[in-house]
mmCIF file with all atom_site columns, C-alpha atoms in Angstrom:
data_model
loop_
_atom_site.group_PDB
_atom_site.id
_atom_site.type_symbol
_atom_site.label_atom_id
_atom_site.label_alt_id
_atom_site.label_comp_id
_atom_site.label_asym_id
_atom_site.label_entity_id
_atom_site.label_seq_id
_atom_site.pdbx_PDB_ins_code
_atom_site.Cartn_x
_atom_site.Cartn_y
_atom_site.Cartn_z
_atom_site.occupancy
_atom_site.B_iso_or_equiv
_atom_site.pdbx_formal_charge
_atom_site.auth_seq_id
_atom_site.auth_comp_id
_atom_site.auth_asym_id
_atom_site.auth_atom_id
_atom_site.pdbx_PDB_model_num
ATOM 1   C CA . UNK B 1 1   ? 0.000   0.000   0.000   1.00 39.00 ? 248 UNK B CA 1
ATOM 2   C CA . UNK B 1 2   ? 1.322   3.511   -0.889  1.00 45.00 ? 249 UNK B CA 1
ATOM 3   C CA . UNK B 1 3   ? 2.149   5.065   2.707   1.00 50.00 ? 250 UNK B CA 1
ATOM 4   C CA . UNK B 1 4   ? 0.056   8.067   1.386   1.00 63.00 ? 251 UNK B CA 1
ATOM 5   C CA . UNK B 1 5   ? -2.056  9.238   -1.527  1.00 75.00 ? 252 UNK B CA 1
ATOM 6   C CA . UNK B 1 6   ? -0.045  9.904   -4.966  1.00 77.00 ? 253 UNK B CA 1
ATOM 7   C CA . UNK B 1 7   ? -0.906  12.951  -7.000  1.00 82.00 ? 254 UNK B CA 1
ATOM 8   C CA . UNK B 1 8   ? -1.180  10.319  -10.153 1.00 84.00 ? 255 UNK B CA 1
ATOM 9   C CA . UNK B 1 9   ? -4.032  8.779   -8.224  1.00 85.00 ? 256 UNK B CA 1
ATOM 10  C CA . UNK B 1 10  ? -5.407  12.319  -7.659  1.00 87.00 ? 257 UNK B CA 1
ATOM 11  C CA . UNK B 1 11  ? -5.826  13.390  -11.420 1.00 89.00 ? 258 UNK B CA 1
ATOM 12  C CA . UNK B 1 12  ? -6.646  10.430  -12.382 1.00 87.00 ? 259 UNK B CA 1
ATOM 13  C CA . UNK B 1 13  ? -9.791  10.079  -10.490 1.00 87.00 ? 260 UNK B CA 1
ATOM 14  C CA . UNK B 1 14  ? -10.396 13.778  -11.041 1.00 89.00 ? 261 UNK B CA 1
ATOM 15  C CA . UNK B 1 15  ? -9.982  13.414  -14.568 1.00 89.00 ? 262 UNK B CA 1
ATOM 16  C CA . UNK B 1 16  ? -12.215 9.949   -14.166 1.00 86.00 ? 263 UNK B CA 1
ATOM 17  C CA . UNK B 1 17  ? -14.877 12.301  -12.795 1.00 86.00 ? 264 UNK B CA 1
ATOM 18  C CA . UNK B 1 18  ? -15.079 14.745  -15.111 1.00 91.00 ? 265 UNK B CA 1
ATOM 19  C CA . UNK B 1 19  ? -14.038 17.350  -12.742 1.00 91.00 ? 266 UNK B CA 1
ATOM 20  C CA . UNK B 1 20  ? -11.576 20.360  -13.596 1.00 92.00 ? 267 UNK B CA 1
ATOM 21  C CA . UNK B 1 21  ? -8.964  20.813  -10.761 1.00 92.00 ? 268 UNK B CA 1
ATOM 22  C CA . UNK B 1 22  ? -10.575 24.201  -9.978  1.00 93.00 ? 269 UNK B CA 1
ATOM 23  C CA . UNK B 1 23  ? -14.308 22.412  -9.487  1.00 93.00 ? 270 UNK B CA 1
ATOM 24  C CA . UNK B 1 24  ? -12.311 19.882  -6.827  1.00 92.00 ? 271 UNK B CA 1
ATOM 25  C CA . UNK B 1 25  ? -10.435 22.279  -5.531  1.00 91.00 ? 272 UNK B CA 1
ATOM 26  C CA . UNK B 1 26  ? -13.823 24.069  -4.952  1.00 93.00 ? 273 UNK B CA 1
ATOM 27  C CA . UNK B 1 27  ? -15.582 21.136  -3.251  1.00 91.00 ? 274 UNK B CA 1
ATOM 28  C CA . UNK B 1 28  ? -12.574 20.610  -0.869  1.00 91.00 ? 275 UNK B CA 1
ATOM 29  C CA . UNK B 1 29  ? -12.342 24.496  -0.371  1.00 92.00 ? 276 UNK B CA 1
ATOM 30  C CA . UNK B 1 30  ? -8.617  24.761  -1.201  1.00 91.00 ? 277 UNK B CA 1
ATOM 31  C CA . UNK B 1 31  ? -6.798  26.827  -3.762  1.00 90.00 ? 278 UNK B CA 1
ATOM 32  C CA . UNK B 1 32  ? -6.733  24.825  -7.056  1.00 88.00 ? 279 UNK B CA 1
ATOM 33  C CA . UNK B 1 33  ? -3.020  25.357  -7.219  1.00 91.00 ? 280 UNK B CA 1
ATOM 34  C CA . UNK B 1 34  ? -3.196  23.144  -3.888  1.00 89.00 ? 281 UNK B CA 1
ATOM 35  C CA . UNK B 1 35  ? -5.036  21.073  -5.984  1.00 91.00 ? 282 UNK B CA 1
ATOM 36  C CA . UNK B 1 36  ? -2.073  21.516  -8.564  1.00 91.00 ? 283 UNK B CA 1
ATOM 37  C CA . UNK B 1 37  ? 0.483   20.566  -6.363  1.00 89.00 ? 284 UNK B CA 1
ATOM 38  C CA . UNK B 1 38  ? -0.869  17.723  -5.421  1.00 89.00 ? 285 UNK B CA 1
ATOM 39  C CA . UNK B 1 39  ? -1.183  16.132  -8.823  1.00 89.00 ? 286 UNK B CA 1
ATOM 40  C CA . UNK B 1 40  ? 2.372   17.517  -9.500  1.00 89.00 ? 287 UNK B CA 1
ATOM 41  C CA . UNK B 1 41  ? 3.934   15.601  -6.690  1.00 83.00 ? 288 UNK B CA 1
ATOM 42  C CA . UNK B 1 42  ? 4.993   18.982  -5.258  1.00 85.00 ? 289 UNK B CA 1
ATOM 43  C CA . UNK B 1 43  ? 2.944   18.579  -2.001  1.00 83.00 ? 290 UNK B CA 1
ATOM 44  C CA . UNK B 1 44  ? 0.318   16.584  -0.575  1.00 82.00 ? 291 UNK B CA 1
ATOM 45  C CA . UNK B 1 45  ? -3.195  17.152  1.173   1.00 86.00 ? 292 UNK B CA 1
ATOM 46  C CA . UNK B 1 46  ? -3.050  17.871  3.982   1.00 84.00 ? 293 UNK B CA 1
ATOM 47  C CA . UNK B 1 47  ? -4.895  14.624  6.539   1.00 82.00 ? 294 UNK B CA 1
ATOM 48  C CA . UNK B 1 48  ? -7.701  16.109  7.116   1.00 87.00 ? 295 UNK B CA 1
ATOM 49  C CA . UNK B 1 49  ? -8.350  16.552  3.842   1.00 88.00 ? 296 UNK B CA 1
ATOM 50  C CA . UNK B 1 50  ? -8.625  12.508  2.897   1.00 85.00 ? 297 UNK B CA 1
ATOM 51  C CA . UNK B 1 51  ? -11.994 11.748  3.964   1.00 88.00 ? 298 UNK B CA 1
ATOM 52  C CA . UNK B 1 52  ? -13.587 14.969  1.701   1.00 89.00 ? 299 UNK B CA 1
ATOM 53  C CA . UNK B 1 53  ? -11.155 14.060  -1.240  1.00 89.00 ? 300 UNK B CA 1
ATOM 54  C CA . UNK B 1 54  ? -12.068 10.871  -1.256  1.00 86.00 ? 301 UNK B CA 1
ATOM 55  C CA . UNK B 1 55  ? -15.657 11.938  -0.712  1.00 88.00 ? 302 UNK B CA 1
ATOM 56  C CA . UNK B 1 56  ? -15.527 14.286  -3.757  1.00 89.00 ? 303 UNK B CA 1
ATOM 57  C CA . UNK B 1 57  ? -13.902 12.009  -6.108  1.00 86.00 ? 304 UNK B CA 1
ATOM 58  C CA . UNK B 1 58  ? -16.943 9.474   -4.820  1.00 84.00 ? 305 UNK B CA 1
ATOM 59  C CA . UNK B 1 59  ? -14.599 6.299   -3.738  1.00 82.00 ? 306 UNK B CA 1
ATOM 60  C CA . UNK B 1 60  ? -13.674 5.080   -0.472  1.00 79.00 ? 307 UNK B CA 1
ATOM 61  C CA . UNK B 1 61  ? -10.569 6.298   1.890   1.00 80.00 ? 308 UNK B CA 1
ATOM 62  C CA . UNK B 1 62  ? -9.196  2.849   1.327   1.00 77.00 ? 309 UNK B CA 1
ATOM 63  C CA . UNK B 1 63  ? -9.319  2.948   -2.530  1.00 76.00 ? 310 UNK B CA 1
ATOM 64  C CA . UNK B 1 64  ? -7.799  6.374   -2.480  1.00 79.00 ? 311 UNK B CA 1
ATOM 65  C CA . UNK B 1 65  ? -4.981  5.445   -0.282  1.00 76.00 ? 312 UNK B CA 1
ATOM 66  C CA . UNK B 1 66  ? -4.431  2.064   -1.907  1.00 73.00 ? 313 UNK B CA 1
ATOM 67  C CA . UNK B 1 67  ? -5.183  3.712   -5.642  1.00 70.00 ? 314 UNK B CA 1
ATOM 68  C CA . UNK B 1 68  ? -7.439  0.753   -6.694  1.00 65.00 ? 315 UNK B CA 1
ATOM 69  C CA . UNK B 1 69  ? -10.877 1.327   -7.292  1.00 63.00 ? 316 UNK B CA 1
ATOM 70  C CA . UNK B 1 70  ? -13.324 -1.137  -6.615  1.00 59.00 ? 317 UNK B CA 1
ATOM 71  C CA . UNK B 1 71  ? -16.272 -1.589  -9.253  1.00 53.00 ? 318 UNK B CA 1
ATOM 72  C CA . UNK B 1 72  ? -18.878 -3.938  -8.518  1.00 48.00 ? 319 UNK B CA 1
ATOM 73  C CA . UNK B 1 73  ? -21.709 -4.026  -11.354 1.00 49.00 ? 320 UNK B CA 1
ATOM 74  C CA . UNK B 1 74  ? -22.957 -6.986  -10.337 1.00 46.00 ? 321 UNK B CA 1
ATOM 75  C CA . UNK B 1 75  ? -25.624 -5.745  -7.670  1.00 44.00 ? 322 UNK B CA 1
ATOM 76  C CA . UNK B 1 76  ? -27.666 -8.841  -7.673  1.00 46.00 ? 323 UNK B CA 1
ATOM 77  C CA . UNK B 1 77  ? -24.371 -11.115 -6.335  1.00 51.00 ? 324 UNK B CA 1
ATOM 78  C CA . UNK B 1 78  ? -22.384 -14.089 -7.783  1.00 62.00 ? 325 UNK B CA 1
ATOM 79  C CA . UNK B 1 79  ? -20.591 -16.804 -5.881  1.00 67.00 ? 326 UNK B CA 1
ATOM 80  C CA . UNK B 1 80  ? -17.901 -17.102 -8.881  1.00 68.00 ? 327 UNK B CA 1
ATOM 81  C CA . UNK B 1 81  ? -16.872 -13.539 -8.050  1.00 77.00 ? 328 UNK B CA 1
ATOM 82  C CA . UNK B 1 82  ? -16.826 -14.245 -3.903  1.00 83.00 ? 329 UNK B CA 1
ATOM 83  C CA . UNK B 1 83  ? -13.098 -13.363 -3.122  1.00 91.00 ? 330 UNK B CA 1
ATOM 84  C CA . UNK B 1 84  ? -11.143 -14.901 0.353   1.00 93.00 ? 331 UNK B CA 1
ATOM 85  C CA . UNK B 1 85  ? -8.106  -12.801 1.164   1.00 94.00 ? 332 UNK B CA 1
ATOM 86  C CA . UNK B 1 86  ? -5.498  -14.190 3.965   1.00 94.00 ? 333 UNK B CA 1
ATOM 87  C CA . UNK B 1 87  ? -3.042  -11.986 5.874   1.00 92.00 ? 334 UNK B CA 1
ATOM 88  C CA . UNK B 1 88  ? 0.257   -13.556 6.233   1.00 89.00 ? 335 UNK B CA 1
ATOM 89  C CA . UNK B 1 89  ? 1.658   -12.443 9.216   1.00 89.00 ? 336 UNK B CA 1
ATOM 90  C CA . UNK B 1 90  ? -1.712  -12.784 11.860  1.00 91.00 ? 337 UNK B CA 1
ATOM 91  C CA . UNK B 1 91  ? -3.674  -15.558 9.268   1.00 90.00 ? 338 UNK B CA 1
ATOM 92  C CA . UNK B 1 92  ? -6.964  -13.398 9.454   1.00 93.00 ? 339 UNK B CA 1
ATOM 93  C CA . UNK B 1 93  ? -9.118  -14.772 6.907   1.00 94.00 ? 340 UNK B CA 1
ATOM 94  C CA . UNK B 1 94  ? -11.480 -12.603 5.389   1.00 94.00 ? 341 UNK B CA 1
ATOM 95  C CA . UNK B 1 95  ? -14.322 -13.939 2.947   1.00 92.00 ? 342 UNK B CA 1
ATOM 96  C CA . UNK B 1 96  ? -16.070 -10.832 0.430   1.00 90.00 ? 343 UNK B CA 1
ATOM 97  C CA . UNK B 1 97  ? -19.190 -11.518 -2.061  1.00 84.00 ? 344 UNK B CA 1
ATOM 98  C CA . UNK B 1 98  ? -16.543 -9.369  -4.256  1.00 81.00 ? 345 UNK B CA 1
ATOM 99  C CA . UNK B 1 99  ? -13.568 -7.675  -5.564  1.00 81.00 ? 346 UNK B CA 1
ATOM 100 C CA . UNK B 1 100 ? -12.971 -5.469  -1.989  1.00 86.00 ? 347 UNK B CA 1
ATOM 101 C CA . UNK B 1 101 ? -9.375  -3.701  -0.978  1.00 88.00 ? 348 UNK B CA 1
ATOM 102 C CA . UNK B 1 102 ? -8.679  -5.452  2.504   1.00 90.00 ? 349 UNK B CA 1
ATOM 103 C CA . UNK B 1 103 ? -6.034  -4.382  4.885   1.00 91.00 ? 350 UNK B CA 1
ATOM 104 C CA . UNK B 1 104 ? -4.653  -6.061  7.531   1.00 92.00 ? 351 UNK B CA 1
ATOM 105 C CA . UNK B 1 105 ? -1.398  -5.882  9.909   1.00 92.00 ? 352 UNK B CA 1
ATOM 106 C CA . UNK B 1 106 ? -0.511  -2.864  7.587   1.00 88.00 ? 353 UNK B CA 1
ATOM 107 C CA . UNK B 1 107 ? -0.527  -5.176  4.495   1.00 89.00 ? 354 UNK B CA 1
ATOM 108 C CA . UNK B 1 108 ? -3.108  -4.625  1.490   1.00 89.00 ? 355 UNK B CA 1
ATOM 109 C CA . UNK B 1 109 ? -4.093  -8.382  0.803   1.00 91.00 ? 356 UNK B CA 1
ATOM 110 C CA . UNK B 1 110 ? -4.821  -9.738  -2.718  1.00 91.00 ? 357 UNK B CA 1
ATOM 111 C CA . UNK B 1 111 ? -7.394  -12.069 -3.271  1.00 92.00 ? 358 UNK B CA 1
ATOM 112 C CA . UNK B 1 112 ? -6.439  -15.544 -3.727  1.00 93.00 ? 359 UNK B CA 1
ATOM 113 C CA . UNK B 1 113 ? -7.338  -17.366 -6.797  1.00 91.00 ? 360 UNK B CA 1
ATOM 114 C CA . UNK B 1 114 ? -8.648  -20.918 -6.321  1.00 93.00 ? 361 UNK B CA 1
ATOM 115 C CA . UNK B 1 115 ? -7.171  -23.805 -7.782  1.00 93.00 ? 362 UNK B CA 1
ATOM 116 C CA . UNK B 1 116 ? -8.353  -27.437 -8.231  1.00 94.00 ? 363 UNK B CA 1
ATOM 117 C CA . UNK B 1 117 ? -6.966  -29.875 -5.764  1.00 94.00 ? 364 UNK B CA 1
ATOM 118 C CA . UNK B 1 118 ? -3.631  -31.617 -6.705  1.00 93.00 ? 365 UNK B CA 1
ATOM 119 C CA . UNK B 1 119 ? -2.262  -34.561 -6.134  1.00 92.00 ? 366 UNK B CA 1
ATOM 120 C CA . UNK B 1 120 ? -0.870  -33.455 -2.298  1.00 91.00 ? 367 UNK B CA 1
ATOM 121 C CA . UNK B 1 121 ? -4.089  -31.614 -1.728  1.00 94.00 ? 368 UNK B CA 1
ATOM 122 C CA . UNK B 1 122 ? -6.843  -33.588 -2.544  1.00 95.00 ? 369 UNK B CA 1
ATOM 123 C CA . UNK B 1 123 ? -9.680  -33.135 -0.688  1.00 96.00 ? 370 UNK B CA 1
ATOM 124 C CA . UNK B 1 124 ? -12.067 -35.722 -0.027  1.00 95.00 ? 371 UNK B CA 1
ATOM 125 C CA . UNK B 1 125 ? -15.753 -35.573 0.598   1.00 95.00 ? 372 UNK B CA 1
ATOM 126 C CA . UNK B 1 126 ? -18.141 -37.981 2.170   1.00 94.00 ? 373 UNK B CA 1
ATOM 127 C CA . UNK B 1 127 ? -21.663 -37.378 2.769   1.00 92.00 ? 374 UNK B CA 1
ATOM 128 C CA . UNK B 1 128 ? -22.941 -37.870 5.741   1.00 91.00 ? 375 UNK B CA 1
ATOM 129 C CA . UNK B 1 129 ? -26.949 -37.659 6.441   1.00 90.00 ? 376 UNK B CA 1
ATOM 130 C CA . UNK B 1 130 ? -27.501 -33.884 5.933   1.00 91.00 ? 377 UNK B CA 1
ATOM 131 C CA . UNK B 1 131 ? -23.552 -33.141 6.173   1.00 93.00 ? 378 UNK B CA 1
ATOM 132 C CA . UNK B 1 132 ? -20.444 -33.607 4.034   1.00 94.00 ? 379 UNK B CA 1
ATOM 133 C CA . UNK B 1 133 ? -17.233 -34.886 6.015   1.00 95.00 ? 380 UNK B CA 1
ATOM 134 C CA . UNK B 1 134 ? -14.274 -33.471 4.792   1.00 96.00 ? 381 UNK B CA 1
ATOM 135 C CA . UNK B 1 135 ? -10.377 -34.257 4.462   1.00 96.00 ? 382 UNK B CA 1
ATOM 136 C CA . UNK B 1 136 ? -7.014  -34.223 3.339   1.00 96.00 ? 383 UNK B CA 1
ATOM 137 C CA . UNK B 1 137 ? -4.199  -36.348 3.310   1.00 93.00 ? 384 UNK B CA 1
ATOM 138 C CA . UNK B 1 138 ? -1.967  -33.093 3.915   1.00 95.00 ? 385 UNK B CA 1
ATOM 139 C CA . UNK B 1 139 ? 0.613   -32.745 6.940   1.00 93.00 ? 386 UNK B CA 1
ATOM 140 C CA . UNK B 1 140 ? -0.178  -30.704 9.861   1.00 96.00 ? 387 UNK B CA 1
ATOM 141 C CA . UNK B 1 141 ? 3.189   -29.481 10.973  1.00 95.00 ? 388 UNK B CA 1
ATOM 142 C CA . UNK B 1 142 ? 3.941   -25.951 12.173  1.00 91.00 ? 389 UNK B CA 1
ATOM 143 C CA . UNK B 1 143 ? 5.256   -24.688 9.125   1.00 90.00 ? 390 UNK B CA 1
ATOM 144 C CA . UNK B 1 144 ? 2.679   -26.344 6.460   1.00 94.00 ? 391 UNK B CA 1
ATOM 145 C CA . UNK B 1 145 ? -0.958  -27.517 7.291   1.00 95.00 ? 392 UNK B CA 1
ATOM 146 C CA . UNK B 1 146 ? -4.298  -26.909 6.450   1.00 96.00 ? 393 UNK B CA 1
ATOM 147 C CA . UNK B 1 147 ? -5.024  -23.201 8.055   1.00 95.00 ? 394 UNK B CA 1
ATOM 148 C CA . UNK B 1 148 ? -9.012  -23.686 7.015   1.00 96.00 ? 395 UNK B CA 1
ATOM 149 C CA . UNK B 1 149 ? -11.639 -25.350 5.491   1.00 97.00 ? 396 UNK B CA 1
ATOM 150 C CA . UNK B 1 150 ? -14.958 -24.279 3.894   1.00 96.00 ? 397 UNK B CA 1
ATOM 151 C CA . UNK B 1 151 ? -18.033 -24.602 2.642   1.00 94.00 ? 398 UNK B CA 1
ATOM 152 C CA . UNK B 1 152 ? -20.177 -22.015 -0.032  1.00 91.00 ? 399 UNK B CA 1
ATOM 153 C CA . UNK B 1 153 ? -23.694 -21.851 -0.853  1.00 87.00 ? 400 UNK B CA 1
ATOM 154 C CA . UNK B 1 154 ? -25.821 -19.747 -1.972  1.00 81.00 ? 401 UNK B CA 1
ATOM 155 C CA . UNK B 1 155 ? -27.030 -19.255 1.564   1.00 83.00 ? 402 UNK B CA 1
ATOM 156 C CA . UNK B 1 156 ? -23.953 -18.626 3.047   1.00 87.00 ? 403 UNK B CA 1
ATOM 157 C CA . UNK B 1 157 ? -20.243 -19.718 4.205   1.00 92.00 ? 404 UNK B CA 1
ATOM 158 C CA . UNK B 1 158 ? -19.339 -22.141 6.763   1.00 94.00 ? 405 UNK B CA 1
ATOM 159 C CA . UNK B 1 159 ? -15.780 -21.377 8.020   1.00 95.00 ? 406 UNK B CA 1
ATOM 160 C CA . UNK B 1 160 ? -14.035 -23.903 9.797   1.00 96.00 ? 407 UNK B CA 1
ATOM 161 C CA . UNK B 1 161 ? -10.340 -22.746 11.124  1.00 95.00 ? 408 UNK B CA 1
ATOM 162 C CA . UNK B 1 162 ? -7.806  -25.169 11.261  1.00 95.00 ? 409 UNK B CA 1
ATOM 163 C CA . UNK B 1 163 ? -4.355  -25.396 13.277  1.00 93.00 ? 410 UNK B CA 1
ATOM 164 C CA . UNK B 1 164 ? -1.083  -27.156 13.284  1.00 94.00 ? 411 UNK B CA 1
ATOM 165 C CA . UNK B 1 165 ? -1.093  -30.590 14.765  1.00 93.00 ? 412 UNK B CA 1
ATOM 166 C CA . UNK B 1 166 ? -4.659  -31.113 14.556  1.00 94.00 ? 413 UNK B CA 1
ATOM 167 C CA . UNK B 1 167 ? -6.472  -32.796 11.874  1.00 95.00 ? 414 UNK B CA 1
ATOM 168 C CA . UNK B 1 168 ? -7.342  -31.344 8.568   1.00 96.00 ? 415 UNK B CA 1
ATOM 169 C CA . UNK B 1 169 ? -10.946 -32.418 8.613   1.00 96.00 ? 416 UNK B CA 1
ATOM 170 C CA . UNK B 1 170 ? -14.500 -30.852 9.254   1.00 96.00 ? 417 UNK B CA 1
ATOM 171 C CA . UNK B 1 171 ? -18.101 -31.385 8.624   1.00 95.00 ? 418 UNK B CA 1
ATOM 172 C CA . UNK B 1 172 ? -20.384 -29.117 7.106   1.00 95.00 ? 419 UNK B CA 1
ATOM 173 C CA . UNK B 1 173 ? -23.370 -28.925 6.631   1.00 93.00 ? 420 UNK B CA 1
ATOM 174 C CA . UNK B 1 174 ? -25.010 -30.355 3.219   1.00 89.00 ? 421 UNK B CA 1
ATOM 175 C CA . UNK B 1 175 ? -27.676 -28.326 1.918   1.00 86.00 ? 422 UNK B CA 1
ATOM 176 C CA . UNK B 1 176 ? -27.018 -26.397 -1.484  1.00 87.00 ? 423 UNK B CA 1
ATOM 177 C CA . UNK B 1 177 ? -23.786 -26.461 -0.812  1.00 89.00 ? 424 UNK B CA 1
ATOM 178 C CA . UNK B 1 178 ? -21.768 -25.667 -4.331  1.00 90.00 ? 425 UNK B CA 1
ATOM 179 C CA . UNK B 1 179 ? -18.109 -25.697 -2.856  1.00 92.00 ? 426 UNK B CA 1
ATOM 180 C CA . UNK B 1 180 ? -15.383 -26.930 -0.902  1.00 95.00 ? 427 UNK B CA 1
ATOM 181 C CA . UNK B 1 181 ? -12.701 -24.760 -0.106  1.00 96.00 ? 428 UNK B CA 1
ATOM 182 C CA . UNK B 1 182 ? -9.182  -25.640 1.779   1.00 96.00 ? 429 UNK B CA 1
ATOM 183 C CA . UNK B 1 183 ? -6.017  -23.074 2.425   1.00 96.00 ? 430 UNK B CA 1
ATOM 184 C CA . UNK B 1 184 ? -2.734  -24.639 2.797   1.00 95.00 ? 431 UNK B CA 1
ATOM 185 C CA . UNK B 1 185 ? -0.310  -21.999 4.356   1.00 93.00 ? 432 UNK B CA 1
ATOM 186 C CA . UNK B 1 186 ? 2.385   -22.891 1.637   1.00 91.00 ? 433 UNK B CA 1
ATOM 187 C CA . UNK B 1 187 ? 0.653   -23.465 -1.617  1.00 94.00 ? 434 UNK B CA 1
ATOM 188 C CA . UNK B 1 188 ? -2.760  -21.133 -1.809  1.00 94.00 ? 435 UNK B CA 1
ATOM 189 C CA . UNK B 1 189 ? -6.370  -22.038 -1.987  1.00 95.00 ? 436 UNK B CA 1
ATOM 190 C CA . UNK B 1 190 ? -7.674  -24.822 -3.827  1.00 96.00 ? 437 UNK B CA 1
ATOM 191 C CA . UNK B 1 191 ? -11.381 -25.623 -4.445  1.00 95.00 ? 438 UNK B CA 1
ATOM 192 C CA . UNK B 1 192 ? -13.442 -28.705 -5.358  1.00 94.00 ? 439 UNK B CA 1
ATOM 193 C CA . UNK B 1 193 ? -17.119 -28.498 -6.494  1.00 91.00 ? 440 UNK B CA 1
ATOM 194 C CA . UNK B 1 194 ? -19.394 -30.995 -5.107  1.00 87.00 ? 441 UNK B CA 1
ATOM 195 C CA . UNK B 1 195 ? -21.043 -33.926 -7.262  1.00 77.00 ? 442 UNK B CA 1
#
């Protein structure tokens, strides 16, 4: 993450907007050759100034600061576009319905793109009345295990969090389930779709 909003960010956005640097520096009640500077790398707004800025320019504090600008057209919701994002250093995971710019312990965290199970991460699934067992043949040491499983419908996520010397296995619950997901701290997120 840039420590602090660049001036590129600035005029793009402006420009994005439509706005001349006068008609922000108007909304923001600053000079435009504030406005100016800014965008010229010759100075930079002042902190108080972030939340209206990013106000004006109609995105949010984190977008401005981060200078990616979330889009989401797709009001009704998709569960191909739900996006998990895991932060390295305290293994917060974070599940979004979309593209979102997450922070955590300082670090912006991408999303992570699924990938089918390989041959050291399959996952096996074995229904079970109105639940699916799930597991993995996958060590549970320290420095590599299973950090969670999970399960996606379209009614929701269940989240089961997973830890070093346990076992990488959980059971979830069955109905309209469409996926299985499992996060192994070394290799990334992998996903299997149920029969």
């Amino acid at each position: 993450m840039n420590p602090y909003v660049t001036g590129t960010v600035i005029k793009g956005l402006r420009e994005g907007k439509g706005l001349t640097q006068a008609q922000l520096a108007a909304r923001l009640q600053v000079s435009d050759k504030a406005v100016s500077k800014w965008e010229t790398a010759k100075g930079y707004p002042d902190i108080t100034l972030i939340e209206p800025l990013a106000q004006a320019l109609d995105i949010s504090v984190m977008e401005l600061l981060s200078g990616d600008c979330v889009t989401n057209a797709n009001r009704a919701g998709n569960l191909l576009r739900a996006k998990w994002y895991v932060c390295p250093i305290c293994g917060n995971i974070i599940h979004s319905t979309g593209a979102a710019v997450l922070s955590c312990c300082g670090l912006t965290l991408p999303p992570l793109e699924p990938e089918a199970p390989d041959e050291d991460h399959a996952i096996t699934l074995e229904p079970v009345e109105d639940e699916v067992y799930v597991t993995l043949n996958h060590p549970m040491e320290k420095g590599h295990f299973i950090s969670f499983l999970a399960g996606v419908s379209d009614e929701g996520v269940q989240l089961i969090k997973l830890y070093p010397e346990g076992n990488p296995e959980a059971r979830l619950k069955l109905r309209r389930m469409k996926w299985v997901y499992a996060y192994c701290n070394r290799h990334g997120l992998y996903r299997c779709t149920l029969p």
